[in-house]
Coordinates of C-alpha atoms in Angstrom, one line a residue:
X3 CA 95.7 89.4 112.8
X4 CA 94.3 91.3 109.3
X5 CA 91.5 93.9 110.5
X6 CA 87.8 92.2 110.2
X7 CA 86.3 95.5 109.5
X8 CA 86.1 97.6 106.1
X9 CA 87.9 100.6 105.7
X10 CA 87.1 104.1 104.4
X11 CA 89.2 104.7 102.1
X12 CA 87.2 103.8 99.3
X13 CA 85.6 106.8 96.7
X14 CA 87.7 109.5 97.9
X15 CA 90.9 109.4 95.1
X16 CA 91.7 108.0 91.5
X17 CA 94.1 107.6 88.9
X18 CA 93.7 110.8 86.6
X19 CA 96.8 109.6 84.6
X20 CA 99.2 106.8 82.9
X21 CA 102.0 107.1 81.1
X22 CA 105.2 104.5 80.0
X23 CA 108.1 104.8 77.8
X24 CA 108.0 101.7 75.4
X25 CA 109.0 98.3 76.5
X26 CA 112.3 96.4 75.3
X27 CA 114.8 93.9 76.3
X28 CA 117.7 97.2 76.2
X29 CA 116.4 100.4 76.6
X30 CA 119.6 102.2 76.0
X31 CA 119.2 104.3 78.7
X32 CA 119.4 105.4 82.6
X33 CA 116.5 103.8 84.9
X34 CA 116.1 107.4 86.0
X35 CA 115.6 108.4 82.5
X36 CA 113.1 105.8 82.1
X37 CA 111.8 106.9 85.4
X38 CA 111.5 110.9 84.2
X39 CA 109.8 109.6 80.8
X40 CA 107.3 107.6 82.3
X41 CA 106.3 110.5 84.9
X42 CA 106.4 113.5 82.1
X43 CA 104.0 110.7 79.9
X44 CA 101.9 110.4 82.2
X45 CA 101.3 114.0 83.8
X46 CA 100.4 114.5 80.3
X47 CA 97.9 112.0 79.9
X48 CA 96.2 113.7 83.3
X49 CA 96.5 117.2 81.7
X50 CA 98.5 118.1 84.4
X51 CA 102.2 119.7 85.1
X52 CA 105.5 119.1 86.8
X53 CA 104.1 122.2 89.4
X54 CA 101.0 120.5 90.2
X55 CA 103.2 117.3 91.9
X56 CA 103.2 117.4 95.2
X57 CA 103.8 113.7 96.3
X58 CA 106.0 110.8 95.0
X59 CA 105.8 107.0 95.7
X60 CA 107.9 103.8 94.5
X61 CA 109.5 100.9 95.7
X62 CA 111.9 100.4 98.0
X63 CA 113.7 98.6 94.9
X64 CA 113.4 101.4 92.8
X65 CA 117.0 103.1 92.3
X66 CA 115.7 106.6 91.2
X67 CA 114.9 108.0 94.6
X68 CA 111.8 110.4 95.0
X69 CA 113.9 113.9 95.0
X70 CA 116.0 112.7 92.0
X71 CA 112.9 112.4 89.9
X72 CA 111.3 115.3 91.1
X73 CA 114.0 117.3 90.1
X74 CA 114.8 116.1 87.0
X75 CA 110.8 115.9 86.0
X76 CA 110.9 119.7 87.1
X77 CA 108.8 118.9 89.8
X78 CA 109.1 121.0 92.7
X79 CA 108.1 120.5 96.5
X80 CA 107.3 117.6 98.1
X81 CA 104.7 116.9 101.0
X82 CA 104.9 113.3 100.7
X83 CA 107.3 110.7 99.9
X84 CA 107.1 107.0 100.3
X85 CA 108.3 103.8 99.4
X86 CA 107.0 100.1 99.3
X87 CA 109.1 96.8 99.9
X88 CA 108.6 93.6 99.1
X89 CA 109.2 93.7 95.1
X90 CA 106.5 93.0 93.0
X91 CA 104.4 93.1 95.8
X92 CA 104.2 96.7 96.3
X93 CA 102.5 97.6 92.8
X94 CA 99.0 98.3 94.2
X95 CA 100.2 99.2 97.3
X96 CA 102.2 102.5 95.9
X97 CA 98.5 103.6 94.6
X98 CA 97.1 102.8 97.9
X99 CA 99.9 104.8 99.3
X100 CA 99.0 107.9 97.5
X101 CA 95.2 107.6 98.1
X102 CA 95.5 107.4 102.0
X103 CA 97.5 110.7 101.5
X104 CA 94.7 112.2 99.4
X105 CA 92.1 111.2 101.4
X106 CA 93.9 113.0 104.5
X107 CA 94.7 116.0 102.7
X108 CA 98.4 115.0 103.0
X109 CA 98.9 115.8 99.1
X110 CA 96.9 116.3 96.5
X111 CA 98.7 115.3 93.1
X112 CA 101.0 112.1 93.4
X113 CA 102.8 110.1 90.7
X114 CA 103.7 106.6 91.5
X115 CA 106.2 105.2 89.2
X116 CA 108.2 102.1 88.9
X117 CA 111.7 101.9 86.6
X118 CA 114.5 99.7 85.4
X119 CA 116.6 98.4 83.5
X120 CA 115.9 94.6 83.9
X121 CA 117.1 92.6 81.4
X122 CA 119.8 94.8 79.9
X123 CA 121.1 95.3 83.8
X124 CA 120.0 94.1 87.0
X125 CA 118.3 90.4 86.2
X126 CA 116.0 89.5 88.7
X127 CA 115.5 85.8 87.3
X128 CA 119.6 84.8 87.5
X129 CA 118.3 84.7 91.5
X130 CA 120.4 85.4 94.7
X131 CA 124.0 87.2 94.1
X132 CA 126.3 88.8 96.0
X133 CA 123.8 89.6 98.7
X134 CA 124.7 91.5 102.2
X135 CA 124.0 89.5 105.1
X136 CA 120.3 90.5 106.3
X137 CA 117.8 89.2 108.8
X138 CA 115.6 89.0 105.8
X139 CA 117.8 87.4 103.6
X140 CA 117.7 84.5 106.4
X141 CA 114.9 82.4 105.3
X142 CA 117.0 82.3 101.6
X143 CA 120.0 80.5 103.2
X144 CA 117.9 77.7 104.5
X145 CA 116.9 77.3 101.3
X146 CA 120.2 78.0 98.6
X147 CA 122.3 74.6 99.8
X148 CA 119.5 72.4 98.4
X149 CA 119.5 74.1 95.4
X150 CA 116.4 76.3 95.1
X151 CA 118.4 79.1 94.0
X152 CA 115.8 81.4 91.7
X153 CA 112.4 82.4 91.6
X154 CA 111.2 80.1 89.4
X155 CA 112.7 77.4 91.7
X156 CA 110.7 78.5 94.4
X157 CA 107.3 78.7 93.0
X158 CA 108.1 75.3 91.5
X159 CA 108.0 74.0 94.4
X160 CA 104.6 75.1 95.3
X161 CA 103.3 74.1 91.7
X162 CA 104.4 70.9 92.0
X163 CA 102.5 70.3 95.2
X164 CA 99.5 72.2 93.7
X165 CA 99.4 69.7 91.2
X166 CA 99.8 66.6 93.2
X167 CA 96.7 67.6 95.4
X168 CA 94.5 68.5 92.7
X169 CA 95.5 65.3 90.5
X170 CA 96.7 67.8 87.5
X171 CA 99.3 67.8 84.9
X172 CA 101.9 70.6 84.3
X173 CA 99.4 71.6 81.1
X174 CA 97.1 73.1 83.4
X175 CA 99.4 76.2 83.8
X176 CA 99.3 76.4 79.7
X177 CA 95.9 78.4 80.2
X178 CA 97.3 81.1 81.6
X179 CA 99.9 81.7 78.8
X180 CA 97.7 81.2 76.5
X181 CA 95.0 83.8 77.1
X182 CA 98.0 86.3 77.9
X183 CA 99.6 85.6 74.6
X184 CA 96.2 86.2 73.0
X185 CA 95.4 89.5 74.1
X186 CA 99.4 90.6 73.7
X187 CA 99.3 89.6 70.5
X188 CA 96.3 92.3 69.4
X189 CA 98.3 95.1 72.0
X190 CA 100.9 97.1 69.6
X191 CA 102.9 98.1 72.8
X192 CA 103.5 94.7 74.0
X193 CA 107.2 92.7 73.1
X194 CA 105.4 89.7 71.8
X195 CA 102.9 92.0 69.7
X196 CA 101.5 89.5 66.6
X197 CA 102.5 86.2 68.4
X198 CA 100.2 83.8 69.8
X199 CA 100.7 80.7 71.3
X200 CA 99.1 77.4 71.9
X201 CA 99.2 75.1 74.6
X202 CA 101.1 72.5 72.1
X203 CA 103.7 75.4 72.4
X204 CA 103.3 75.9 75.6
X205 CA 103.9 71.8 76.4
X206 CA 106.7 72.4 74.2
X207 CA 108.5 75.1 75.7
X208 CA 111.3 73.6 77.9
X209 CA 111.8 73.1 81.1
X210 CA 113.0 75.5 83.3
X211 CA 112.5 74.1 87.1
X212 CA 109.8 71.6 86.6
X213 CA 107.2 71.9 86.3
X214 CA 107.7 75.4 85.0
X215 CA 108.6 75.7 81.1
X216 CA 109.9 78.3 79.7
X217 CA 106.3 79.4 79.1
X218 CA 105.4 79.7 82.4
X219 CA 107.3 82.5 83.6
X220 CA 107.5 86.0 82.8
X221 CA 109.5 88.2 80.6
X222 CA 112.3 90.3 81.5
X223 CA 111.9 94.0 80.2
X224 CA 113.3 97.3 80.5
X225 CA 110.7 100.7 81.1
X226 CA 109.3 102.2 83.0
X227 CA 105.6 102.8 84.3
X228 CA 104.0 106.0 86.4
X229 CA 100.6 106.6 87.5
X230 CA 99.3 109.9 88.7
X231 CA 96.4 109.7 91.7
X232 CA 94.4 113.2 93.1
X233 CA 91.1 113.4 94.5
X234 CA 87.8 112.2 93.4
X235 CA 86.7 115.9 92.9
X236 CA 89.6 117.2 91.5
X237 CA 89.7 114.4 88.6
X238 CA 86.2 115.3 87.6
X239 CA 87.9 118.7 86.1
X240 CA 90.7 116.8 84.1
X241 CA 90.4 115.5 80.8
X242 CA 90.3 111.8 81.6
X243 CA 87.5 109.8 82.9
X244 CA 88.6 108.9 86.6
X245 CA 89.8 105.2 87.7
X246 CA 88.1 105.2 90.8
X247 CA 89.7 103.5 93.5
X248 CA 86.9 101.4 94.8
X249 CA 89.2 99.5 97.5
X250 CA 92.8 98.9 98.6
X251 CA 94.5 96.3 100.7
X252 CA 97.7 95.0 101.5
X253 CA 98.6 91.5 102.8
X254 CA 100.9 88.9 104.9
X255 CA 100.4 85.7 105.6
X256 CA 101.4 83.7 108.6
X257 CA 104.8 82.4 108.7
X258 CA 105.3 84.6 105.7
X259 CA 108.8 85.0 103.6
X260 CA 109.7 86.1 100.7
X261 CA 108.6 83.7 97.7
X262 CA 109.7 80.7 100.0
X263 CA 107.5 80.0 102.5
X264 CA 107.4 76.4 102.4
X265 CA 106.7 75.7 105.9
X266 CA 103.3 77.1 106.4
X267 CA 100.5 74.4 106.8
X268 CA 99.9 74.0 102.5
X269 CA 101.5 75.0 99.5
X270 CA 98.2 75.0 97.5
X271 CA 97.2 78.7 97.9
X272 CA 98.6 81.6 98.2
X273 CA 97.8 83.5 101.9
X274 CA 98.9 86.7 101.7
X275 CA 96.4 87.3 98.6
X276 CA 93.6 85.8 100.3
X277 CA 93.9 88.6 103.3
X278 CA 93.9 91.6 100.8
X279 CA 91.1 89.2 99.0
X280 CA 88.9 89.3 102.1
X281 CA 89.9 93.0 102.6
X282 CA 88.9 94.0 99.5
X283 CA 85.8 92.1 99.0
X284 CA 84.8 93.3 102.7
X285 CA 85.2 97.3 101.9
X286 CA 84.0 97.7 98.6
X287 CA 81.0 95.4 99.0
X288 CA 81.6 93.4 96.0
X289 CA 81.9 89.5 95.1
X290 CA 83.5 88.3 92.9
X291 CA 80.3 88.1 90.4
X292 CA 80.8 91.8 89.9
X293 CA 84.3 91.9 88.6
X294 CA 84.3 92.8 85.0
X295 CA 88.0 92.8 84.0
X296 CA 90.8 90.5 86.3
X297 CA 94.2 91.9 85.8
X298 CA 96.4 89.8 88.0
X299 CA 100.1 89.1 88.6
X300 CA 101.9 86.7 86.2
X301 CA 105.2 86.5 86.8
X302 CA 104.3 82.8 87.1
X303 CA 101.6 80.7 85.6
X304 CA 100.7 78.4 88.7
X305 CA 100.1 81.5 91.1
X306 CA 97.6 83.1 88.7
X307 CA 95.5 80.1 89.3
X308 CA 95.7 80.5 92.9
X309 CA 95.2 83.8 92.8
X310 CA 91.8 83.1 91.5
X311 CA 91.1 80.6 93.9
X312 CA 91.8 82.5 96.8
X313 CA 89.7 85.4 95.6
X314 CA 87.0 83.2 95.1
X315 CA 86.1 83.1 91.3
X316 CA 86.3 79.2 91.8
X317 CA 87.2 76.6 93.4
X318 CA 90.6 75.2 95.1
X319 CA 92.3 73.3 91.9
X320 CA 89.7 74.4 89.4
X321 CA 91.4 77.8 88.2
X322 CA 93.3 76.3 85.0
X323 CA 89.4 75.3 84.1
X324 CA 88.3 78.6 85.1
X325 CA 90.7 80.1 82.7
X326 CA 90.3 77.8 80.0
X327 CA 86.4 78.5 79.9
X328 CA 87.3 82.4 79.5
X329 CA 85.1 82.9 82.8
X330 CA 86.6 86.4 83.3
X331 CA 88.6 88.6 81.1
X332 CA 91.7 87.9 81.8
X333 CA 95.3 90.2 81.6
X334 CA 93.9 92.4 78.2
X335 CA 97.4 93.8 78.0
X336 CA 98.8 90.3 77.8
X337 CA 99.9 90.4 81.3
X338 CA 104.1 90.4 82.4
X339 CA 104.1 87.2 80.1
X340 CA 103.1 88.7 77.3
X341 CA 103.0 92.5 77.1
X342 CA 106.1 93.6 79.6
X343 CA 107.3 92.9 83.4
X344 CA 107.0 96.0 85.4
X345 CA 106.8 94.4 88.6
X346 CA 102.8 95.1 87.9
X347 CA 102.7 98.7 87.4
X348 CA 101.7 98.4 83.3
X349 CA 99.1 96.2 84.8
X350 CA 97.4 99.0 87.3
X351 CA 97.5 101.2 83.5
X352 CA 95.4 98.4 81.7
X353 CA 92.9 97.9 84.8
X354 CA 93.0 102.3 84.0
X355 CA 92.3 101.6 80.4
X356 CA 89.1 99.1 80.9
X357 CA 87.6 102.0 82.9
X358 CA 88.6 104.3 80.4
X359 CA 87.2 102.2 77.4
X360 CA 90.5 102.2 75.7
X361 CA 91.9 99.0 76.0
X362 CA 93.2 97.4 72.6
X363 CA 91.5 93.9 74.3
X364 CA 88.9 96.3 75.7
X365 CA 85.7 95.1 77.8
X366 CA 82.4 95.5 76.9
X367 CA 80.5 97.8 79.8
X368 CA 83.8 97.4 81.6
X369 CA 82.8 99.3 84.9
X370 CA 85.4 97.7 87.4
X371 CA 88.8 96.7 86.9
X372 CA 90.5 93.9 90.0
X373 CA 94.3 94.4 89.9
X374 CA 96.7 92.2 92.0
X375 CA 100.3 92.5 92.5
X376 CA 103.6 89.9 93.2
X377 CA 102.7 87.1 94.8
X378 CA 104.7 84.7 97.3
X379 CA 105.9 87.7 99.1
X380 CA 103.4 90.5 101.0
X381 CA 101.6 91.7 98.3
X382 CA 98.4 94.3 97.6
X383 CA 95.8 94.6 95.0
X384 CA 93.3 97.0 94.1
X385 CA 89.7 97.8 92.3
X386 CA 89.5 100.2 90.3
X387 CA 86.1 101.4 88.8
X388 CA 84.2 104.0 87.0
X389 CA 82.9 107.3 88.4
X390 CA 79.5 107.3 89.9

């Protein structure tokens, strides 16, 4: 059972600091060189040092562990190291990490950062190879025989219910694309930079697993991503106006797996988000009326619309019209379809940027930022908002 209360962790840390190394299909390089550019980049952009660092979080599917960075970003000792599973599903939850340390005085300056080499190496979207035997790779071989045997097989299999209970076509996801092709095309840093699309290219785009075109899933990228967190008090000295973390949350659903958890009571929605949904929404005291800026996980179209649903912004089946009406800024950065896929991480640094007023796409009186992270598997999210 989720907690039914709010937490405290709200106000007391924020992210001082963001920094990437450009985004590519071959970076040419180690992941733990991407790893050490993206942590120097940012420590800069926080006006801080290596010898201010004294924490370090990533995922559990990072390969550059935590010592290995620190020592070749010159960063010294450690009083707190941790790690998040569950892919793209740990994004927010790394910044949550270092902001329960904060707020307990565990450490003081942390860097999360995320790294690899993922379409010039390791490619996430050729699916399941030349896995070990694992209780948690259980739920998978129920699933391989039939054929489902990527991740865009199994979120088609929840689109395609999604759009038989709602009565919609496979256009619906187009929304989505579209809006995150618009704001990557104005964003200089993102891989499809100048190049918007329409939905007659999005209904164009072939098929991948139906109903998912090409269109409807994300890129795959190399770079890397870090984001340094400290305390509320200390980031009032540094030369960056604070991202404020308002709230944090994590979340599993019942009869939870990972991306295929096709025997839970409906396929229409999306659990796990709606626990860190009610969690966040619970401790901040917000709705979602006071969200200015939504940056949430794309790796596919159909679970951005559910995403939305769950957190409230509309209705069960009504988030492909609530996109297409431009009811809430949606992915500035152009999102992991347009811009890059960091398993969410260059997400977290846009919902920085709306705070900061620096967005390329950027928000008008943009005073707090909703991030989200993978979806299908536990995931977390975050809101991030100005100081004071």
């Amino acid at each position: 059972m989720s907690i039914h209360r709010p937490d405290t962790l709200g106000g007391k840390a924020a992210v001082v600091g963001i920094g990437a190394t450009e985004f590519s299909k071959n970076s040419g390089r180690s992941e733990l060189k991407l790893a050490v550019e993206a942590v120097g980049a940012a420590l800069d952009d926080a006006g801080l040092t290596p010898a201010d660092v004294d924490g370090l979080v990533t995922f559990t599917m990072d390969t550059s562990p935590e010592i290995t960075v620190a020592q070749a970003a010159g960063i010294g000792e450690l009083s707190f190291f941790s790690r998040i599973h569950y892919g793209g599903g740990a994004a927010c939850a790394t910044v949550q990490q270092a902001a329960l340390a904060v707020a307990s005085g565990v450490a003081d300056v942390i860097v999360c950062y995320r790294a690899f080499n993922e379409r010039s190496g390791r490619r996430f979207g050729s699916g399941v190879q030349r896995r070990e035997p694992t209780a948690e790779g259980a739920a998978l071989g129920w699933n391989l025989p039939s054929g489902l045997l990527t991740p865009a097989s199994w979120v088609a299999m929840a689109a395609q219910r999604y759009l038989h209970a709602y009565g919609l076509g496979p256009e619906v996801f187009g929304h989505v694309a579209v809006v995150d092709r618009r704001h990557a095309a104005r964003n200089p840093a993102a891989y499809f930079h100048g190049k918007p699309i329409t939905l007659a290219d999005h209904a164009a785009s072939r098929w991948i697993v139906e109903p998912l075109r090409l269109l409807d899933c994300c890129q795959e990228t190399d770079g890397g991503q870090a984001l340094v967190v400290t305390s509320v008090e200390r980031a009032r000295d540094l030369p960056r106006p604070p991202a404020v973390v308002v709230a944090a949350a994590q979340g599993a659903g019942r009869s939870q797996e990972q991306m295929t958890s096709f025997y839970r009571d409906g396929l229409t929605g999306l659990p796990e988000t709606g626990v860190v949904a009610r969690q966040l929404w619970r401790s901040s005291g917000l709705a979602p009326a006071d969200i200015d800026v939504g940056i949430l996980y794309d790796h596919f179209t159909p679970f951005v619309l559910m995403q939305l649903e769950e957190f409230g912004f509309c209705g069960p089946g009504e988030g492909g019209a609530f996109v297409a009406a431009d009811a809430l800024p949606l992915n500035t950065h152009g999102g992991q379809l347009g811009e890059a896929y960091l398993h969410g991480m260059n997400g977290i640094a846009e919902a920085v940027r709306q705070i900061r007023g620096t967005s390329v796409n950027q928000v008008a009186g943009a005073a707090r930022s909703l991030v989200t992270a993978g979806t299908g598997v536990p995931t977390s999210g975050l809101i991030l908002g100005a100081d004071g």
